[in-house]
Amino acid sequence: MIRTGVFGASGFAGFELIKLLERHPKTVIVFAASETHAGKTLSDVYPCNQKIKLVAPDQVPLDAVDIAFLCTPNGVSAPLAKRVLAAGAKCVDFSADLRLHDATVYDEWYGVHPAPEMLTQAVYGLTEVYRAQIAKTWLVANPGCYTTCALLALYPAAKAGLISREPVIIDAKSGVSGAGVKPTETTHFVSVHDNLSTYKIGHQHRHVPEIEQELAEFAGRPLRIVFTPHLLPVSRGILATLYITTPPELTISDLHARYETCYQHEPFVDVLPLGQGATLAYTVGSNRCAISIHSAGVPGEFILVATLDNLIKGAAGQAVQNMNVMFGLGETSGLA
Amino acid sequence: MIRTGVFGASGFAGFELIKLLERHPKTVIVFAASETHAGKTLSDVYPCNQKIKLVAPDQVPLDAVDIAFLCTPNGVSAPLAKRVLAAGAKCVDFSADLRLHDATVYDEWYGVHPAPEMLTQAVYGLTEVYRAQIAKTWLVANPGCYTTCALLALYPAAKAGLISREPVIIDAKSGVSGAGVKPTETTHFVSVHDNLSTYKIGHQHRHVPEIEQELAEFAGRPLRIVFTPHLLPVSRGILATLYITTPPELTISDLHARYETCYQHEPFVDVLPLGQGATLAYTVGSNRCAISIHSAGVPGEFILVATLDNLIKGAAGQAVQNMNVMFGLGETSGLA
Amino acid sequence: MIRTGVFGASGFAGFELIKLLERHPKTVIVFAASETHAGKTLSDVYPCNQKIKLVAPDQVPLDAVDIAFLCTPNGVSAPLAKRVLAAGAKCVDFSADLRLHDATVYDEWYGVHPAPEMLTQAVYGLTEVYRAQIAKTWLVANPGCYTTCALLALYPAAKAGLISREPVIIDAKSGVSGAGVKPTETTHFVSVHDNLSTYKIGHQHRHVPEIEQELAEFAGRPLRIVFTPHLLPVSRGILATLYITTPPELTISDLHARYETCYQHEPFVDVLPLGQGATLAYTVGSNRCAISIHSAGVPGEFILVATLDNLIKGAAGQAVQNMNVMFGLGETSGLA
Amino acid sequence: MIRTGVFGASGFAGFELIKLLERHPKTVIVFAASETHAGKTLSDVYPCNQKIKLVAPDQVPLDAVDIAFLCTPNGVSAPLAKRVLAAGAKCVDFSADLRLHDATVYDEWYGVHPAPEMLTQAVYGLTEVYRAQIAKTWLVANPGCYTTCALLALYPAAKAGLISREPVIIDAKSGVSGAGVKPTETTHFVSVHDNLSTYKIGHQHRHVPEIEQELAEFAGRPLRIVFTPHLLPVSRGILATLYITTPPELTISDLHARYETCYQHEPFVDVLPLGQGATLAYTVGSNRCAISIHSAGVPGEFILVATLDNLIKGAAGQAVQNMNVMFGLGETSGLA
C-alpha cells in the first residue's frame, strides 16, 4: 500500500482528494493536514461522515509517507515541497508554484517566487502529455483546472501544427468550487445563483501563462491566447469553448480523426463522435475529459468544446492519476 | 410627493426598498444611507444601473424627509428611530428592536435592549391585522419575514379560536437572501446549492417570540409553536407548511370559507381555491402572500401552506404598504 | 461473480443501478433492458461514456443471470418478477407491486393488482429492519424513496413504543429525479427552478400506505401519518422533517441514545451527534441515511430530520445492499 | 388608452407580455388568446393570481383593439398578421415569420414561407436602430432574443466599419425559458440543472440568418458569424461573449467612447464603464441591455460582453417598447 499524506485537506480540492484516496485500493492515508481546521475532523468542516483527524501541517509524520499531496496556496507549496522531498517522499503539488518553468514569468503573475530553484525539478503533471517524465520524477506540478481543460482540447491540434491564427480564443465557464472555499462577495449564493458573469477577462487570469507555456511546447512556437473565464451557477465543472483557425483544406473528419488517434489509448479522454457535444454532465463526478469538435461553418474555422470536473480531472483526480503513474500502479486505479 | 430616506440601503432589504420607492408614483427618495458603502453608488455594490449615491448615516438630511425606513441591524435601529422621530419624520423599522412589547423577552433573545422606552410607542406592522393603528402611528415595527408568513397563515384560525392543540408546527423554508448580504460559510454557493439544511430548529430562532407574541394577541391566550427553519437553494422566497389541530367537527370547507372571508378585501393576501397549493413561484417578485388549506386526512387535522417573497411582503414591500397606510395613500400604490 | 440483469435500465434509478453494478467488485452486468430505448446505448440516452447496449425486455437471456433488478413501473413488475423467478434467478423489484402485503390496499391506491398471489412471496427490502428475511428470500420488494427515509427515521421510536400521538407528521422534500425521467410540465426546468411546491399533500401520496404498513409492523399497532411531499429545486436527495410526540418524561438524551444503539452496527445509517442537523449534502451521492434528533422545546415533542439520496439509498443503492445480503457478500460491497 | 390583444398568451413570452401590459399606464388588455389553454385563466397555467380569461384565437374581437401582439409560432404568425392588419389594427409579431427580408433565406431555414408577400411590409423591430421606421409602420417583426443581444453588441462597431475579420465569434449562453414552455428531454430539470451544454453550434441556429442580415445592413457588406448557443441552468437571461478584430490602431478607449456615444440617448442600453463586466443579474427582470468592452490583450482584438433578459428586452419588453414608439407614447412607458 502506498502511504499518502495530504496538506491542505480542508479545502475543496483537498477534501476531494481525501475521498478519492479513501476509495483507492492501493493507498492508505497517513495524515490529513489543515492550517485552518487542525484539531477538527473533516465531518466538522463539511457535511459528511469522514472522521479523519485534521492535524497541523508542522506536526505531520513526513517520514511515514511515500507521497505527499500539497493542496496548499501559491507561495506555501514550494517550501513545503522541499520539506517533503528532503524527508524522502514523492510530491504532487496543486498550487502554481512549480508549474511555470521561468521564474520571471512567475514573478510577473504571482509575485516573487519563494524558491525558484525548484522550478527546474518539477515535471508538469498533464498526465496524457508528460506520462513518461512523470513516471520518473519525484516532484509533479499538478496543472490548473482551466489549464487542463484548455490544453487537452488544444494538444492534438497544436502538436500537429494545425493552429494557424492567433490569438486562440478560449471561452471558459467554471463552477464556483473553482473559486475556493473562502466565503466572499463573489461566492455568496445570491451573487452567483441565476447569474452568469465574467472575470479576469482577456489576458489577465493566472492560468494564461501556464496555458501559453504549454501551448508553446506543443506547437514548437509561441501561441498567444485570449482567455475569458465565466462564473457558472453550478458547484462543479468546467466547459471551455475554443475557437481555432486551421489551414482551410483541413476537413472536420480529418481533424476529428487526428483527435481520436491522439487520444485512442487514453483512459480518461473521450473524443465524442461528430455531431455530439461535450457537456458538463458528461464529466462531473468523474476523472474524464470530454472533447467535441464542430465546424464553424467556414473552411478552416472550428469550434472545440471540452469539459471536465474541476475538482477531479482538474485537480484531485489528475493528482491521483499522476501518483498512479509515479508508483507504477494501473493508471485508472481508484479512478474508474 | 412623500419625501423618503432609507438607512441600511446597501443590504438586501434596503436595496429592494430603493427599487420599490423608485417605481412608487407618490414618493421621492431624498437619501440612501449605508454605513459600509458610503461614498459609492448602489451600482458599485450590486449589478444594476442604480446611481443613487450612498451617504454616511450621520450625514443625512433628516429634516428633509417625511419618513425614514430603517433597514438597519438589531441594536442600531432603536436609537436611530429616536433620532428620526425627534427630527419630525415618521419611521418604519425593519429590525427586531421595536417588534416585541416586552423588554424582558427582547433581552432574553437579543441581549439588553438599547432603548426599552421605545417599545410601547411602536405599532406592529402586520398591515392586514393592525391597519387602523398603523394609520395613526408615527412609528412602525415592520414584522420579520418568517413571522409575516406564519402569522398571515394562522391569523384567521387563531382569531376564531380554532387552534385546539399546541405546539403549532411551523415547518418553514427560506431562500438565502434571508441570511443577509454578508458572506459566510453558510451562504457560500457551494454550501447551499444542491443542499437543504435546517438551522435553529425547535424553539430557537429569533422569530419565535415574535410569532408567539402575536398568536397570543390573536387567540387571546398563549399558543406555543415549534418552528423549523430550512435553508433552500433559492435566492428569494419563504414557504411555510403549518400543521394545526382544530375541533374535529370543523370541515375543510368551513375552514376555507373562514379564510376567504377573513381576507376577502385584502389586496395582497390570496386564499387559493381548495385543491390548489401555494408555491414560491406564485409570490416571488410580488408583495403577495398566498395561503392554501389542505386536509391531513383525519378530522380536525389540517395543513396550511403559505408563501411570500421574504424581501417584499416579508420586508420592503410590507414597509411600503405600511407607509401607504400611514400617509393615507392607496394601499397598493407602488406595489401592484 | 454474481451475474446481474437490469430491466428498466434507462430510467433514473436503472441508470444509477448500472453505475453501481459497474463499480461493484463482485458483479458483472449480463444485460440492461429498456422498453423505450432498446437498440441504443446508455450514452445515447444520458451524457456519459457508458456503452452498454440496451436490449428489448423480451429478448434478455434470463437464464444467464443470478439476479434481475426490475426498475420497471407499477403493474409491469409483478408479472416480470414471475418470469424471473421461473427462470431460476433471484429478483429485486423497484416498483410498488410487491411492497404491500394486502392486495385490497394495493387496489385502493394503484388499481387492480396484476398478480396478487405474489404479494406473500416478497420480503420488504428495508435492509436494516428485514436483513434476516432478505438473506433467505429470492424476491425482494425494494422500498420507495420517501418510505425508506421516513421509516429509518421512525423505526427506533416506533419499535420502542415511544410514539404517543397520531397522526405522525412527515414533512418531506424531494429532488426532481424522484418524479422520473419523463418530461412533464411539473419537471420542466422553469417550473421547478427557484420554486418550492407541495403535491399530493395530506394522505394522498402512494407512499402513505407503505409507510403506514411498516409503522404498524414496528409499533405493533396502526399509526396514522400525515405526509406532505414538497418538490425541491435540486436533482437528487430527500430530506424529511418528522414531528413526533413521546411520553413527556423522555429526554432528548434518552431518545438519542436509543437511536444510536439501534443503528450502532449499521454501516449506512448515521445518527448524528446532538446539536448537528442532517442535510441533503451529507448523503447525496452515497448509500447513507443520516438522522438527527432535535427538541421541539416542549417535553415530549421532538423533531427528527432524516436525509438520503433518493436514487441510491432510496432506490439503486438499497437494491445493491439487498443483493449483497441475498448472496452473502459483504453488505457494503460496491457501496462504500 | 391603447386597446391591446395578445395571441399566444400562455407561452412564456406571452405571459410576460400580459404582465407588462397590465402594469402599463397607457394600455388596456382587451383579449388574451391561447390555442392550447382556451377557456382557462392564466392562473390555471402558471402559479400567479392573473385571472384574465384565455380565449380561442378565432374568437377574439379583433376590431376592438388598436394593436395585436402575436406570440405565436413560426408559420402561424404571418397569416394571423394579415388578419390583424385587415381588421384595422397594428401588429407586433414575435415569430420569425416577418424578420427576414428574403423569402428564399426563410425557406432555407424554416421551410416554405406561408405568406411571402408580407416580408416587405414589416419593419425589423430593433428599436434602437429602426426607431424612425417603427414609428410609421403598422407591422413590426420583433427580433429574436439572441439576435437582439448580439446585434446591440455589434451595432456600433459594425456601423463604423470597425470589424475587420470574419467570422465574428458569438459565444452565447441562454436560460431555459428560451426553449419554450413545452416539456421535452432538453428542458427536463434534471437535464439542465448542474449542466452546461451547447446546441446548434457553428452556423446552424435559426437566429444566424437574422443576425447576418442585420449585420450586413449595419456594415454595408456581408459579415459572416460563428454562433455557439449554450443552455445555462437558469430560467432567464442571455449573456453573449463576442470576439471581434478591429484595425490594430483602435484603442479600447476609442472603442468604448464610440459605444458610449452611439447609445448615449438610449434609455435601455447601458454601456458599462471600462473595467466593469456585464452580467445576467444586471439585466434580468428589466428591459435593459448591458454591454461591456474588454481588451483581449492584443492590439485590435476585443471582447464584447452583452446581456439582456430574453423574455423582456429579448421579447415582450422590446415589443412594448416598439408599441410605445408606434403610438407615440414615451418610449419607457410601462417599462421603467
PDB file of N, CA, C and O in Angstrom, chain A residues 49-97:
ATOM      1  N   ASN A  49     -19.539  12.004   6.675  1.00  0.00           N
ATOM      2  CA  ASN A  49     -19.197  11.188   7.843  1.00  0.00           C
ATOM      3  C   ASN A  49     -17.707  10.830   7.861  1.00  0.00           C
ATOM      4  O   ASN A  49     -17.306   9.805   8.398  1.00  0.00           O
ATOM      5  N   GLN A  50     -16.912  11.705   7.268  1.00  0.00           N
ATOM      6  CA  GLN A  50     -15.476  11.481   7.178  1.00  0.00           C
ATOM      7  C   GLN A  50     -14.825  11.898   8.506  1.00  0.00           C
ATOM      8  O   GLN A  50     -14.802  13.075   8.855  1.00  0.00           O
ATOM      9  N   LYS A  51     -14.268  10.893   9.229  1.00  0.00           N
ATOM     10  CA  LYS A  51     -13.810  11.170  10.595  1.00  0.00           C
ATOM     11  C   LYS A  51     -12.296  11.351  10.698  1.00  0.00           C
ATOM     12  O   LYS A  51     -11.742  11.377  11.805  1.00  0.00           O
ATOM     13  N   ILE A  52     -11.592  11.453   9.573  1.00  0.00           N
ATOM     14  CA  ILE A  52     -10.138  11.668   9.640  1.00  0.00           C
ATOM     15  C   ILE A  52      -9.832  12.931  10.432  1.00  0.00           C
ATOM     16  O   ILE A  52     -10.443  13.982  10.207  1.00  0.00           O
ATOM     17  N   LYS A  53      -8.891  12.801  11.343  1.00  0.00           N
ATOM     18  CA  LYS A  53      -8.486  13.936  12.174  1.00  0.00           C
ATOM     19  C   LYS A  53      -7.565  14.845  11.358  1.00  0.00           C
ATOM     20  O   LYS A  53      -6.601  14.376  10.752  1.00  0.00           O
ATOM     21  N   LEU A  54      -7.864  16.127  11.384  1.00  0.00           N
ATOM     22  CA  LEU A  54      -7.004  17.095  10.701  1.00  0.00           C
ATOM     23  C   LEU A  54      -5.886  17.530  11.653  1.00  0.00           C
ATOM     24  O   LEU A  54      -6.158  17.920  12.795  1.00  0.00           O
ATOM     25  N   VAL A  55      -4.667  17.460  11.186  1.00  0.00           N
ATOM     26  CA  VAL A  55      -3.541  17.824  12.048  1.00  0.00           C
ATOM     27  C   VAL A  55      -2.888  19.103  11.530  1.00  0.00           C
ATOM     28  O   VAL A  55      -3.072  19.496  10.379  1.00  0.00           O
ATOM     29  N   ALA A  56      -2.144  19.743  12.395  1.00  0.00           N
ATOM     30  CA  ALA A  56      -1.415  20.943  11.987  1.00  0.00           C
ATOM     31  C   ALA A  56      -0.304  20.544  11.016  1.00  0.00           C
ATOM     32  O   ALA A  56       0.345  19.517  11.201  1.00  0.00           O
ATOM     33  N   PRO A  57      -0.089  21.354   9.987  1.00  0.00           N
ATOM     34  CA  PRO A  57       0.873  20.987   8.942  1.00  0.00           C
ATOM     35  C   PRO A  57       2.297  20.775   9.466  1.00  0.00           C
ATOM     36  O   PRO A  57       3.061  20.011   8.875  1.00  0.00           O
ATOM     37  N   ASP A  58       2.636  21.433  10.543  1.00  0.00           N
ATOM     38  CA  ASP A  58       4.015  21.266  11.030  1.00  0.00           C
ATOM     39  C   ASP A  58       4.147  20.073  11.976  1.00  0.00           C
ATOM     40  O   ASP A  58       5.201  19.851  12.554  1.00  0.00           O
ATOM     41  N   GLN A  59       3.088  19.322  12.139  1.00  0.00           N
ATOM     42  CA  GLN A  59       3.161  18.186  13.054  1.00  0.00           C
ATOM     43  C   GLN A  59       2.918  16.844  12.360  1.00  0.00           C
ATOM     44  O   GLN A  59       2.586  15.853  13.002  1.00  0.00           O
ATOM     45  N   VAL A  60       3.061  16.842  11.048  1.00  0.00           N
ATOM     46  CA  VAL A  60       2.754  15.614  10.332  1.00  0.00           C
ATOM     47  C   VAL A  60       3.994  14.712  10.276  1.00  0.00           C
ATOM     48  O   VAL A  60       5.130  15.199  10.229  1.00  0.00           O
ATOM     49  N   PRO A  61       3.778  13.402  10.267  1.00  0.00           N
ATOM     50  CA  PRO A  61       4.903  12.452  10.183  1.00  0.00           C
ATOM     51  C   PRO A  61       5.351  12.254   8.739  1.00  0.00           C
ATOM     52  O   PRO A  61       4.979  11.269   8.094  1.00  0.00           O
ATOM     53  N   LEU A  62       6.147  13.183   8.253  1.00  0.00           N
ATOM     54  CA  LEU A  62       6.533  13.146   6.837  1.00  0.00           C
ATOM     55  C   LEU A  62       7.316  11.876   6.484  1.00  0.00           C
ATOM     56  O   LEU A  62       7.257  11.400   5.343  1.00  0.00           O
ATOM     57  N   ASP A  63       8.037  11.367   7.447  1.00  0.00           N
ATOM     58  CA  ASP A  63       8.847  10.177   7.145  1.00  0.00           C
ATOM     59  C   ASP A  63       8.010   8.899   7.072  1.00  0.00           C
ATOM     60  O   ASP A  63       8.520   7.849   6.721  1.00  0.00           O
ATOM     61  N   ALA A  64       6.743   9.035   7.394  1.00  0.00           N
ATOM     62  CA  ALA A  64       5.885   7.847   7.349  1.00  0.00           C
ATOM     63  C   ALA A  64       5.081   7.744   6.056  1.00  0.00           C
ATOM     64  O   ALA A  64       4.211   6.883   5.932  1.00  0.00           O
ATOM     65  N   VAL A  65       5.330   8.639   5.110  1.00  0.00           N
ATOM     66  CA  VAL A  65       4.560   8.590   3.856  1.00  0.00           C
ATOM     67  C   VAL A  65       5.477   8.367   2.656  1.00  0.00           C
ATOM     68  O   VAL A  65       6.648   8.751   2.661  1.00  0.00           O
ATOM     69  N   ASP A  66       4.900   7.767   1.634  1.00  0.00           N
ATOM     70  CA  ASP A  66       5.612   7.582   0.371  1.00  0.00           C
ATOM     71  C   ASP A  66       5.384   8.766  -0.562  1.00  0.00           C
ATOM     72  O   ASP A  66       6.168   9.038  -1.456  1.00  0.00           O
ATOM     73  N   ILE A  67       4.267   9.439  -0.363  1.00  0.00           N
ATOM     74  CA  ILE A  67       3.939  10.589  -1.211  1.00  0.00           C
ATOM     75  C   ILE A  67       3.115  11.585  -0.407  1.00  0.00           C
ATOM     76  O   ILE A  67       2.282  11.190   0.418  1.00  0.00           O
ATOM     77  N   ALA A  68       3.388  12.866  -0.660  1.00  0.00           N
ATOM     78  CA  ALA A  68       2.565  13.909  -0.057  1.00  0.00           C
ATOM     79  C   ALA A  68       1.944  14.744  -1.165  1.00  0.00           C
ATOM     80  O   ALA A  68       2.595  15.052  -2.164  1.00  0.00           O
ATOM     81  N   PHE A  69       0.661  15.068  -0.964  1.00  0.00           N
ATOM     82  CA  PHE A  69      -0.050  15.940  -1.888  1.00  0.00           C
ATOM     83  C   PHE A  69      -0.176  17.315  -1.240  1.00  0.00           C
ATOM     84  O   PHE A  69      -0.611  17.413  -0.084  1.00  0.00           O
ATOM     85  N   LEU A  70       0.175  18.350  -1.985  1.00  0.00           N
ATOM     86  CA  LEU A  70       0.102  19.707  -1.439  1.00  0.00           C
ATOM     87  C   LEU A  70      -1.081  20.446  -2.053  1.00  0.00           C
ATOM     88  O   LEU A  70      -0.993  20.942  -3.170  1.00  0.00           O
ATOM     89  N   CYS A  71      -2.194  20.468  -1.323  1.00  0.00           N
ATOM     90  CA  CYS A  71      -3.377  21.223  -1.773  1.00  0.00           C
ATOM     91  C   CYS A  71      -3.320  22.582  -1.097  1.00  0.00           C
ATOM     92  O   CYS A  71      -4.287  23.012  -0.465  1.00  0.00           O
ATOM     93  N   THR A  72      -2.198  23.213  -1.199  1.00  0.00           N
ATOM     94  CA  THR A  72      -1.882  24.424  -0.442  1.00  0.00           C
ATOM     95  C   THR A  72      -1.756  25.612  -1.385  1.00  0.00           C
ATOM     96  O   THR A  72      -1.601  25.437  -2.599  1.00  0.00           O
ATOM     97  N   PRO A  73      -1.844  26.833  -0.845  1.00  0.00           N
ATOM     98  CA  PRO A  73      -1.844  28.027  -1.698  1.00  0.00           C
ATOM     99  C   PRO A  73      -0.487  28.274  -2.367  1.00  0.00           C
ATOM    100  O   PRO A  73       0.552  27.803  -1.893  1.00  0.00           O
ATOM    101  N   ASN A  74      -0.558  29.066  -3.442  1.00  0.00           N
ATOM    102  CA  ASN A  74       0.661  29.556  -4.074  1.00  0.00           C
ATOM    103  C   ASN A  74       1.526  30.221  -3.004  1.00  0.00           C
ATOM    104  O   ASN A  74       1.034  30.941  -2.151  1.00  0.00           O
ATOM    105  N   GLY A  75       2.805  29.987  -3.050  1.00  0.00           N
ATOM    106  CA  GLY A  75       3.708  30.589  -2.079  1.00  0.00           C
ATOM    107  C   GLY A  75       3.966  29.677  -0.892  1.00  0.00           C
ATOM    108  O   GLY A  75       5.058  29.648  -0.341  1.00  0.00           O
ATOM    109  N   VAL A  76       2.959  28.946  -0.489  1.00  0.00           N
ATOM    110  CA  VAL A  76       3.126  27.988   0.612  1.00  0.00           C
ATOM    111  C   VAL A  76       3.705  26.669   0.085  1.00  0.00           C
ATOM    112  O   VAL A  76       4.491  26.003   0.761  1.00  0.00           O
ATOM    113  N   SER A  77       3.338  26.317  -1.119  1.00  0.00           N
ATOM    114  CA  SER A  77       3.670  24.988  -1.633  1.00  0.00           C
ATOM    115  C   SER A  77       5.160  24.762  -1.861  1.00  0.00           C
ATOM    116  O   SER A  77       5.703  23.719  -1.474  1.00  0.00           O
ATOM    117  N   ALA A  78       5.833  25.700  -2.490  1.00  0.00           N
ATOM    118  CA  ALA A  78       7.224  25.444  -2.892  1.00  0.00           C
ATOM    119  C   ALA A  78       8.113  25.072  -1.695  1.00  0.00           C
ATOM    120  O   ALA A  78       8.793  24.041  -1.726  1.00  0.00           O
ATOM    121  N   PRO A  79       8.109  25.868  -0.623  1.00  0.00           N
ATOM    122  CA  PRO A  79       8.927  25.473   0.527  1.00  0.00           C
ATOM    123  C   PRO A  79       8.488  24.134   1.129  1.00  0.00           C
ATOM    124  O   PRO A  79       9.329  23.335   1.569  1.00  0.00           O
ATOM    125  N   LEU A  80       7.197  23.900   1.100  1.00  0.00           N
ATOM    126  CA  LEU A  80       6.674  22.651   1.637  1.00  0.00           C
ATOM    127  C   LEU A  80       7.153  21.469   0.790  1.00  0.00           C
ATOM    128  O   LEU A  80       7.504  20.400   1.313  1.00  0.00           O
ATOM    129  N   ALA A  81       7.183  21.658  -0.515  1.00  0.00           N
ATOM    130  CA  ALA A  81       7.657  20.604  -1.413  1.00  0.00           C
ATOM    131  C   ALA A  81       9.106  20.231  -1.090  1.00  0.00           C
ATOM    132  O   ALA A  81       9.475  19.050  -1.092  1.00  0.00           O
ATOM    133  N   LYS A  82       9.887  21.241  -0.815  1.00  0.00           N
ATOM    134  CA  LYS A  82      11.277  20.997  -0.396  1.00  0.00           C
ATOM    135  C   LYS A  82      11.334  20.083   0.819  1.00  0.00           C
ATOM    136  O   LYS A  82      12.117  19.131   0.860  1.00  0.00           O
ATOM    137  N   ARG A  83      10.509  20.428   1.807  1.00  0.00           N
ATOM    138  CA  ARG A  83      10.454  19.650   3.051  1.00  0.00           C
ATOM    139  C   ARG A  83      10.083  18.199   2.753  1.00  0.00           C
ATOM    140  O   ARG A  83      10.654  17.262   3.324  1.00  0.00           O
ATOM    141  N   VAL A  84       9.111  18.025   1.870  1.00  0.00           N
ATOM    142  CA  VAL A  84       8.642  16.684   1.539  1.00  0.00           C
ATOM    143  C   VAL A  84       9.753  15.879   0.868  1.00  0.00           C
ATOM    144  O   VAL A  84      10.046  14.741   1.258  1.00  0.00           O
ATOM    145  N   LEU A  85      10.392  16.470  -0.107  1.00  0.00           N
ATOM    146  CA  LEU A  85      11.463  15.766  -0.826  1.00  0.00           C
ATOM    147  C   LEU A  85      12.616  15.436   0.125  1.00  0.00           C
ATOM    148  O   LEU A  85      13.165  14.333   0.094  1.00  0.00           O
ATOM    149  N   ALA A  86      12.935  16.395   0.985  1.00  0.00           N
ATOM    150  CA  ALA A  86      14.024  16.182   1.938  1.00  0.00           C
ATOM    151  C   ALA A  86      13.707  15.019   2.880  1.00  0.00           C
ATOM    152  O   ALA A  86      14.606  14.312   3.347  1.00  0.00           O
ATOM    153  N   ALA A  87      12.423  14.830   3.144  1.00  0.00           N
ATOM    154  CA  ALA A  87      12.020  13.738   4.035  1.00  0.00           C
ATOM    155  C   ALA A  87      11.978  12.403   3.287  1.00  0.00           C
ATOM    156  O   ALA A  87      11.636  11.370   3.862  1.00  0.00           O
ATOM    157  N   GLY A  88      12.262  12.444   1.997  1.00  0.00           N
ATOM    158  CA  GLY A  88      12.347  11.207   1.240  1.00  0.00           C
ATOM    159  C   GLY A  88      11.036  10.735   0.641  1.00  0.00           C
ATOM    160  O   GLY A  88      10.891   9.580   0.256  1.00  0.00           O
ATOM    161  N   ALA A  89      10.071  11.634   0.546  1.00  0.00           N
ATOM    162  CA  ALA A  89       8.792  11.256  -0.056  1.00  0.00           C
ATOM    163  C   ALA A  89       8.641  11.924  -1.419  1.00  0.00           C
ATOM    164  O   ALA A  89       9.253  12.962  -1.689  1.00  0.00           O
ATOM    165  N   LYS A  90       7.825  11.324  -2.246  1.00  0.00           N
ATOM    166  CA  LYS A  90       7.466  11.961  -3.511  1.00  0.00           C
ATOM    167  C   LYS A  90       6.414  13.040  -3.239  1.00  0.00           C
ATOM    168  O   LYS A  90       5.844  13.096  -2.142  1.00  0.00           O
ATOM    169  N   CYS A  91       6.150  13.855  -4.263  1.00  0.00           N
ATOM    170  CA  CYS A  91       5.304  15.018  -4.003  1.00  0.00           C
ATOM    171  C   CYS A  91       4.518  15.419  -5.245  1.00  0.00           C
ATOM    172  O   CYS A  91       5.078  15.498  -6.347  1.00  0.00           O
ATOM    173  N   VAL A  92       3.207  15.655  -5.060  1.00  0.00           N
ATOM    174  CA  VAL A  92       2.391  16.263  -6.111  1.00  0.00           C
ATOM    175  C   VAL A  92       1.825  17.556  -5.551  1.00  0.00           C
ATOM    176  O   VAL A  92       1.149  17.553  -4.518  1.00  0.00           O
ATOM    177  N   ASP A  93       2.126  18.655  -6.239  1.00  0.00           N
ATOM    178  CA  ASP A  93       1.707  19.966  -5.757  1.00  0.00           C
ATOM    179  C   ASP A  93       0.554  20.504  -6.592  1.00  0.00           C
ATOM    180  O   ASP A  93       0.617  20.517  -7.818  1.00  0.00           O
ATOM    181  N   PHE A  94      -0.495  20.966  -5.916  1.00  0.00           N
ATOM    182  CA  PHE A  94      -1.671  21.507  -6.610  1.00  0.00           C
ATOM    183  C   PHE A  94      -1.547  23.003  -6.914  1.00  0.00           C
ATOM    184  O   PHE A  94      -2.371  23.546  -7.645  1.00  0.00           O
ATOM    185  N   SER A  95      -0.599  23.691  -6.318  1.00  0.00           N
ATOM    186  CA  SER A  95      -0.527  25.148  -6.492  1.00  0.00           C
ATOM    187  C   SER A  95       0.158  25.494  -7.809  1.00  0.00           C
ATOM    188  O   SER A  95       0.542  24.618  -8.579  1.00  0.00           O
ATOM    189  N   ALA A  96       0.323  26.788  -8.047  1.00  0.00           N
ATOM    190  CA  ALA A  96       1.025  27.232  -9.257  1.00  0.00           C
ATOM    191  C   ALA A  96       2.524  27.328  -9.045  1.00  0.00           C
ATOM    192  O   ALA A  96       3.260  27.650  -9.978  1.00  0.00           O
ATOM    193  N   ASP A  97       2.993  27.011  -7.831  1.00  0.00           N
ATOM    194  CA  ASP A  97       4.400  27.290  -7.506  1.00  0.00           C
ATOM    195  C   ASP A  97       5.410  26.598  -8.404  1.00  0.00           C
ATOM    196  O   ASP A  97       6.517  27.098  -8.594  1.00  0.00           O
TER     197      ASP A  97
END
